[in-house]
Amino acid sequence: VAVTGLGCVSAAGANLTQCLETLFKTGCLPGPPSRFCSDHPQVHPVFEVPDAWLPDDTDGSDGLLRTSRLALAAAAQALADAGWTAKGLHRLKVGVCLGTTVGSSLNNEPFYRQYRIGQHPDMSAIKAYLINSPAAVLARGYGLAGPCQTVVNACSSGTDAIGLAAEWLRSGVCDVVLAGGADELSRVAYNGFISLMITDTQPARPFDRARKGLNLGEGAAVLVLESEAIRHHRGQRARAFVLGYGAACDAYHLTAPSPTGEGLRRALTEAIANSGKSFADLAFINAHGTATPDNDRVETRVLGELTPQVPFLSTKGATGHALGAAGAIEAAFTIGCLEMGQVPASIGFCVSDDGALVQPLAQPRAFTKTMAASQSLAFGGNNAVLILGKGEVG
Amino acid sequence: MRVQIQGIGCVGAFGCGRNDLAQALARGGSPVQMVPVGPGTNGAGMPALLADTAPLSNFLPPRSLRRIDHFSRMALLGAYLALDDAKMNDLDRSRLGVIIATGYGATQSTFRFLDSSMDHGDICASPIHFSNSVHNSAAAHLSILLHATGPSLTISQFEMSVATALLCAMQWLKEERVDAVLVGGVDECGPVLAYCYQQFFGKPNALVQPFCFSEQTAVAGEGAAFMLLTRHDQSAAPLGLIDTVTLSHLCAGPPDLSNDVWLVLGADGQRCCGEHYAKAASSSTPAAAFAPVWGSLPVGQAFDILAAALMLQRGFDFAPYLNAKEGPADPTVDALCAKPIVCLKCGSHGEYGRVKLVGRF
């Protein structure tokens, strides 16, 4: 399945080019949350997207929430990149498949605070919730009439959304799909992750021995996936290909990955089998790499056992963990690296765990292979892996 | 590719399981209870159709349910009943996928999580309530307790959640990612939802009148409706086959409702969708709507599909719902068996999900 357009916004940059520049050159540091307060005694830094990178919201009259704006920003970039106009899409079966977590949560704190003390809050917060399903926002915004689906698989949502969208194209359900993920920083998620004791009070250090947890982030990425028939008819270049997708559940614990990594192993194996290639063909693996002790230990173990020769990295040291958007942002980064023929160092990594079978990239590396994997592990034991192939040279 | 419904399981105000559902469908409704609307409302409540998950103890020891909320318990009960109904004891759990559709997710755990930080400060926010509030918590509990290690997916697209979930289930089966998929819809009703109903709709209703398309007659409901799906192996399929799932928008044209089908409308008393159902029901296609049995909830289409499966299995014996304003029709079993059933769910913005079931005996 061809990827003909890419859009991406994260704390690392307003578009994919800027994000890649940050990954390779400048880096990016988290800071205290600026849009909400918390009474935690210590600040847990986050990666915020500047408001200036989002579509204009001067009067707020459209009722769109931040997650929707992030999705719209990424979608506009992706469609422009693919050479599509909204009008051009109207005659086709165009679906939307987006992952999110915060974007589907009915958890407006001001509303609930008023409600629980009997102050009869007005319904504006609920109305906003009802019109801000991220996939529906894109479908409405571009007048799309195909399947519209918001995947809420926690931290693997973005990866799953792209994999599922590719299935829609392979089976002929759609001609074109806007696929990806979007999520905003929220106070509720911030408190929730701190309550789970998996956040760091310092910049996250994925795969590093001293890692203490994740930094939350926000952002969105949208890929335009397109059937070969439509793409050839338009004469449109493929920037990349979705070659394989695998997903499996640990069925082990609600919030912790299986220590054996069995689910991840199965998802990786399924994805590579689905692509018809082998692990030896992978140029690199964009790992989930949240910087939580458990996640990174499991990923290191599985990658060490399955793909010991394949370089891997985490990009969350430059974006934070953008939850339902993370998998999509990382898929976009993976494609960007395939186009560049080089992969950055794993930001935040210095020293590996004792006894680790493999360690992430400590320096950028060039490569000549033409495919890579992007993987996500999630709350609930979900594991999802995409195999992405380099596109046609433009 | 058609997929076969091997078993169904459900819980709602009607009780739980295939027989309770069939009896309630034949009876024409379910008991209505009152849900408190919340502080500052002088004890007034809103009518709602609520689910009791006590029968879950037939499948799981209480110890394993200690930290599992009502939302996930409904999902577990529906799923266990569907597996039990399918009697596929040799099912390979490593090839079993789980897909849950939900309109609003585990809202009560979400609000309990907010309570925990609002009551005692952010530092006391409850990790257990947070874990249960995540949208895919029910799918995770299901996978863990069933040892289902195939793919696990949760979808939240309001009224379209069930149709999109079925579309994915069919894709997984077609691509042979799995041998079976447990797919279901779950939504819950609590005081905040009751408050929303009160604020949005004013005077409460005690009975959903699905064919009063221009009136707001919705009564909030909750429950879970699951089915176990497999690829069709050409054997008899008493509960029918899912033939096609279509998701589209009225801006691209009306749904295909040819005259040779029976129609199960997802009409549930929500006036905002009423005009779309009115157009569908105005065709010569015989139409039924069953929302009085489980109430109004975004994943009502999952219950519609279970009802359609029972119609295929038993022959049509739920006549009270047929074009109710014009009085019950009198279809024959033979006539029904010869026709597919289309379950149509409309969203408030013109989107629709059309699921077509066919019998094979």
Coordinates of N, CA and C in Angstrom, one line a residue, chain B residues 49 127 244 258 305 329 334:
Chain B
L49 N -32.3 2.0 31.3 CA -32.3 0.6 31.3 C -30.9 0.1 31.6
P127 N -4.4 5.3 40.6 CA -3.9 4.5 39.5 C -4.9 3.4 39.0
T244 N -22.2 -8.4 4.5 CA -21.5 -7.2 4.1 C -21.6 -6.2 5.2
S258 N -32.7 -2.3 -0.7 CA -33.5 -2.9 -1.7 C -34.7 -3.6 -1.1
I305 N -27.9 -6.5 15.9 CA -27.4 -7.6 15.1 C -27.7 -9.0 15.9
A329 N -47.3 -6.1 12.1 CA -47.5 -6.8 10.8 C -47.5 -8.3 11.2
D334 N -41.4 -18.4 6.9 CA -40.9 -18.7 5.6 C -40.4 -17.5 4.9

